[in-house]
Structures are given as C-alpha cells and as structure tokens.
Amino acid sequence: MSQDNDKRELLKLKQGLIEESETIKEGYDVAMPDTASEKAKNWFWYHKTILVIGVLILILAAVIASLYFFKPAADIKMFSLSQYSSTTRRLLESNLPRYCEDYNSDGKSTVTLDQPPNEKVLVGMESTREVINGKSQIFIGTKNDLESLNSDYNAVYGGDLFADLSEFDTADGVVINFAATPMGKELKIYSQEIYMAVRKTDDEKEQQAREFIANIIANREVSGQ
C-alpha cells in the first residue's frame, strides 16, 4: 500500500499539483566545484574533446605552413617576374643546385625560386617590394620583362638594377637565355622563354650569382645534388 501511495505522490509532484511530498524527496544532490582548481578541472573535463581537436588543427596548420610558406635557407635566391607553371618551378629548384656552391656552409646547395600569385596587381606589388627591399640575387622572366624592369629602374634611380653580363659569350647585355643553356636543353623547356639576370650589388652576393650563372653556361656541376 505504501508503494501505491509513493506512486501517487510522485505523479502529483510531476503534474505540479503539490510542491513537496512527505514521503518522496525528488531530485539529487550535485556536488558543485568550490575552488578555482576544481572549477578548472571541471571545465577541462567537459571540453576535452574540443581542446584535442583544436590542438590537432594547430599542428596540421603548422605542418602546412612549414611546407608551403617557409623555404629553407638558400645559397642562391631567385625571383620570377613572369608566370611559370609549378612543374617548371620545381624543375628549376630541383636541378639548379647542381651548379651552386654551398655558400652558406649548411652542408647542402639550395636554390629557391619565388613567384608572385598570378594576379596582375599582386605581381606588380610583389615585384616592386622585391626590387626595393628583396634579397634575390637572380631574376628570371621573359627578356622583355627583365629589360623593361631594368630600364624603369634606371629611369627612377639613375642606375642599372641588373649587372652587365657581357663577359659571357651567350649573354645579351644584362640577360642570358637559360633555355639555350645545356641545362635548359636537358629540361626540354624550349617552348618557354626563360631569361636570367643578376642583381647589381657590387658585393659578395653578386659575385656568387655570377659564379652560379657561369657554371650554368659552362654546364659545370659543383654540387652532388
């Protein structure tokens, strides 16, 4: 009989007909965290899944950034004024180190090639930034792109941006035709116009770039890479 009374009391409580039962005390006592450490522990417990996912996303982002945005220290840095395919850029970066000395003494020869995104405004902005503040020793592009940039620079600053390469028989003023070199022929890039020019800085960096160009023209490999 007592069990039936309990059921009736519980039904009344749920229907809101009574506020308190003499025989049934509904609900549970929940221990709430009191100290700051207990609250922090409680928060981490309920959000641990989100935190783990967040950490994994950060790790993935760091890996992607290291692969695509941070290039290794280069012995020779190149900058492209023209737009070349990713395949052509990879061919150049993977094969040109053969002609490059280990100038930074890190145990390997590395040549990097930077190219602005294929947007006219961005190309102009990046090219201007590189010309004024950049560290690239060699510029590549079409003959017209390189010679026009050198002419524009001369008109503004009263001097050449690129060094005279007439010491090399295959040079045409400040540019050489890379596609006509032994390496260019080996890579079979006849359909693409790729010329090279050396930034005029009158220092060790320019000398290293000249040596690099000389090695390419003579097909003289100086690295095992």
Coordinates of C-alpha atoms in Angstrom, one line a residue:
M1 CA 0.0 0.0 0.0
S2 CA 2.9 2.3 0.8
Q3 CA 4.2 1.7 -2.7
D4 CA 1.0 2.8 -4.3
N5 CA 1.0 6.0 -2.2
D6 CA 4.5 6.7 -3.3
K7 CA 3.5 6.4 -6.9
R8 CA 0.5 8.7 -6.4
E9 CA 2.7 11.2 -4.6
L10 CA 5.2 11.1 -7.4
L11 CA 2.5 11.6 -10.1
K12 CA 1.2 14.7 -8.2
L13 CA 4.7 16.1 -8.0
K14 CA 5.2 15.7 -11.7
Q15 CA 1.8 17.3 -12.5
G16 CA 2.5 20.2 -10.2
L17 CA -0.4 19.5 -8.1
I18 CA 1.7 19.5 -5.0
E19 CA 5.1 21.2 -4.3
E20 CA 6.5 18.8 -1.7
S21 CA 5.9 15.3 -0.7
E22 CA 6.0 14.0 2.7
T23 CA 7.2 10.6 1.6
I24 CA 9.3 11.3 -1.5
K25 CA 12.1 13.7 -1.8
E26 CA 12.7 14.1 -5.6
G27 CA 16.0 15.2 -7.1
Y28 CA 19.6 14.6 -6.4
D29 CA 22.3 16.5 -4.6
V30 CA 25.0 17.6 -7.1
A31 CA 28.4 18.5 -5.7
M32 CA 29.4 21.8 -7.3
P33 CA 33.1 22.7 -7.5
D34 CA 34.2 25.3 -5.0
T35 CA 37.9 26.1 -5.6
A36 CA 39.4 27.6 -8.7
S37 CA 41.4 24.4 -9.4
E38 CA 38.2 22.3 -9.1
K39 CA 36.4 24.6 -11.5
A40 CA 39.3 24.5 -14.0
K41 CA 39.4 20.7 -13.7
N42 CA 35.7 20.5 -14.3
W43 CA 35.8 22.8 -17.3
F44 CA 38.6 20.8 -18.9
W45 CA 36.7 17.6 -18.3
Y46 CA 33.7 18.8 -20.2
H47 CA 35.7 20.5 -23.1
K48 CA 38.5 18.0 -23.5
T49 CA 37.2 16.8 -27.0
I50 CA 37.1 20.3 -28.3
L51 CA 40.6 21.0 -26.9
V52 CA 42.1 17.9 -28.5
I53 CA 40.5 18.8 -31.9
G54 CA 41.9 22.4 -31.6
V55 CA 45.4 21.1 -30.8
L56 CA 45.3 18.8 -33.8
I57 CA 44.2 21.6 -36.1
L58 CA 47.0 23.8 -34.9
I59 CA 49.6 21.0 -35.5
L60 CA 48.2 20.5 -39.0
A61 CA 48.3 24.2 -39.8
A62 CA 52.0 24.4 -38.6
V63 CA 52.9 21.5 -40.8
I64 CA 51.2 23.1 -43.9
A65 CA 52.9 26.4 -43.2
S66 CA 56.3 24.8 -42.9
L67 CA 55.8 23.0 -46.2
Y68 CA 54.4 25.9 -48.3
F69 CA 55.4 29.1 -46.7
F70 CA 58.8 28.7 -45.1
K71 CA 61.6 27.9 -47.6
P72 CA 65.0 26.6 -46.5
A73 CA 67.9 28.9 -46.2
A74 CA 69.1 29.5 -49.8
D75 CA 72.6 29.7 -51.3
I76 CA 71.0 31.4 -54.3
K77 CA 67.7 33.2 -54.2
M78 CA 65.8 33.8 -57.4
F79 CA 62.6 35.8 -58.2
S80 CA 60.3 35.4 -61.1
L81 CA 58.9 38.4 -63.0
S82 CA 56.9 36.1 -65.3
Q83 CA 54.4 33.4 -64.6
Y84 CA 55.7 29.8 -64.9
S85 CA 53.9 26.6 -64.1
S86 CA 54.5 24.8 -60.8
T87 CA 56.2 22.0 -62.8
T88 CA 58.7 24.4 -64.3
R89 CA 59.5 25.9 -61.0
R90 CA 60.0 22.5 -59.4
L91 CA 62.3 21.5 -62.2
L92 CA 64.4 24.6 -61.7
E93 CA 64.6 24.3 -57.9
S94 CA 65.5 20.6 -58.0
N95 CA 68.1 20.8 -60.9
L96 CA 69.8 24.2 -60.5
P97 CA 71.5 23.3 -57.1
R98 CA 74.0 21.2 -59.2
Y99 CA 75.6 24.4 -60.3
C100 CA 75.6 26.1 -56.9
E101 CA 78.2 26.1 -54.3
D102 CA 77.4 25.7 -50.6
Y103 CA 77.8 29.4 -49.9
N104 CA 76.0 29.5 -46.5
S105 CA 78.0 26.4 -45.3
D106 CA 75.0 24.4 -44.2
G107 CA 76.1 21.2 -45.8
K108 CA 73.9 21.4 -48.9
S109 CA 73.4 23.5 -52.0
T110 CA 69.9 25.1 -52.2
V111 CA 68.3 27.3 -54.8
T112 CA 64.9 28.8 -54.2
L113 CA 62.5 30.5 -56.6
D114 CA 59.8 32.9 -55.5
Q115 CA 56.9 33.8 -57.8
P116 CA 54.1 36.1 -57.0
P117 CA 50.4 34.9 -57.3
N118 CA 49.0 35.1 -60.8
E119 CA 47.2 38.4 -60.3
K120 CA 48.3 41.5 -62.1
V121 CA 48.1 43.8 -59.1
L122 CA 49.9 41.3 -56.8
V123 CA 52.6 40.7 -59.4
G124 CA 53.3 44.4 -59.5
M125 CA 53.3 44.8 -55.8
E126 CA 55.5 41.8 -55.1
S127 CA 57.9 42.8 -57.9
T128 CA 58.2 46.3 -56.5
R129 CA 58.8 45.0 -53.0
E130 CA 61.4 42.6 -54.2
V131 CA 63.2 45.3 -56.3
I132 CA 63.3 47.7 -53.4
N133 CA 63.8 45.5 -50.3
G134 CA 64.3 42.0 -51.6
K135 CA 67.3 39.7 -51.3
S136 CA 67.0 37.8 -54.5
Q137 CA 70.3 37.7 -56.4
I138 CA 68.8 36.5 -59.7
F139 CA 65.7 37.5 -61.5
I140 CA 64.1 35.3 -64.2
G141 CA 61.4 36.0 -66.7
T142 CA 60.9 36.9 -70.4
K143 CA 63.6 39.0 -72.0
N144 CA 61.2 41.9 -72.4
D145 CA 60.1 41.7 -68.7
L146 CA 63.7 41.8 -67.4
E147 CA 64.9 44.5 -69.8
S148 CA 61.8 46.7 -69.1
L149 CA 62.3 46.4 -65.4
N150 CA 65.9 47.4 -65.7
S151 CA 65.0 50.4 -67.9
D152 CA 62.3 51.5 -65.5
Y153 CA 64.7 51.2 -62.5
N154 CA 67.3 53.2 -64.4
A155 CA 64.8 56.0 -65.1
V156 CA 63.9 56.3 -61.4
Y157 CA 67.2 55.7 -59.7
G158 CA 69.7 56.6 -62.3
G159 CA 71.5 53.3 -62.4
D160 CA 71.0 49.7 -63.6
L161 CA 69.2 47.1 -61.4
F162 CA 71.0 44.3 -63.2
A163 CA 74.7 43.7 -63.8
D164 CA 76.3 43.7 -67.2
L165 CA 76.8 40.0 -68.2
S166 CA 78.7 40.8 -71.5
E167 CA 81.7 38.8 -70.1
F168 CA 79.7 35.7 -71.1
D169 CA 79.6 34.9 -74.8
T170 CA 76.0 33.8 -74.7
A171 CA 74.8 36.9 -72.8
D172 CA 72.7 39.7 -74.4
G173 CA 73.5 42.7 -72.3
V174 CA 72.1 42.1 -68.8
V175 CA 70.4 38.9 -69.6
I176 CA 71.2 35.3 -70.6
N177 CA 68.8 32.9 -72.3
F178 CA 68.5 30.0 -69.9
A179 CA 66.5 27.8 -72.3
A180 CA 69.6 27.8 -74.7
T181 CA 72.0 26.6 -72.0
P182 CA 72.8 22.8 -71.6
M183 CA 70.6 22.6 -68.6
G184 CA 67.7 24.4 -70.3
K185 CA 68.0 21.9 -73.2
E186 CA 68.2 19.0 -70.8
L187 CA 65.0 20.1 -69.1
K188 CA 63.3 20.5 -72.5
I189 CA 61.8 23.8 -71.9
Y190 CA 62.2 25.2 -75.4
S191 CA 58.6 26.4 -75.5
Q192 CA 59.1 28.7 -72.5
E193 CA 61.0 31.9 -72.6
I194 CA 63.2 31.9 -69.6
Y195 CA 66.0 34.5 -69.3
M196 CA 68.1 35.3 -66.2
A197 CA 69.6 38.5 -64.9
V198 CA 71.9 39.2 -61.9
R199 CA 71.1 41.9 -59.4
K200 CA 73.8 44.5 -59.4
T201 CA 75.0 44.9 -55.8
D202 CA 78.8 45.1 -56.2
D203 CA 79.3 42.7 -53.3
E204 CA 79.9 39.0 -52.5
K205 CA 76.2 38.2 -53.3
E206 CA 76.6 39.4 -56.9
Q207 CA 79.9 37.5 -57.3
Q208 CA 78.2 34.3 -56.1
A209 CA 75.4 34.9 -58.6
R210 CA 77.9 35.4 -61.4
E211 CA 79.7 32.2 -60.5
F212 CA 76.3 30.4 -60.5
I213 CA 75.5 31.8 -64.0
A214 CA 79.0 30.9 -65.2
N215 CA 78.5 27.3 -64.0
I216 CA 75.2 27.0 -65.8
I217 CA 76.5 28.3 -69.1
A218 CA 79.6 26.0 -68.9
N219 CA 77.5 23.1 -67.7
R220 CA 79.9 22.8 -64.8
E221 CA 78.4 20.9 -61.9
V222 CA 79.9 21.8 -58.5
S223 CA 77.4 20.0 -56.2
G224 CA 76.4 16.4 -55.9
Q225 CA 72.8 17.4 -55.5

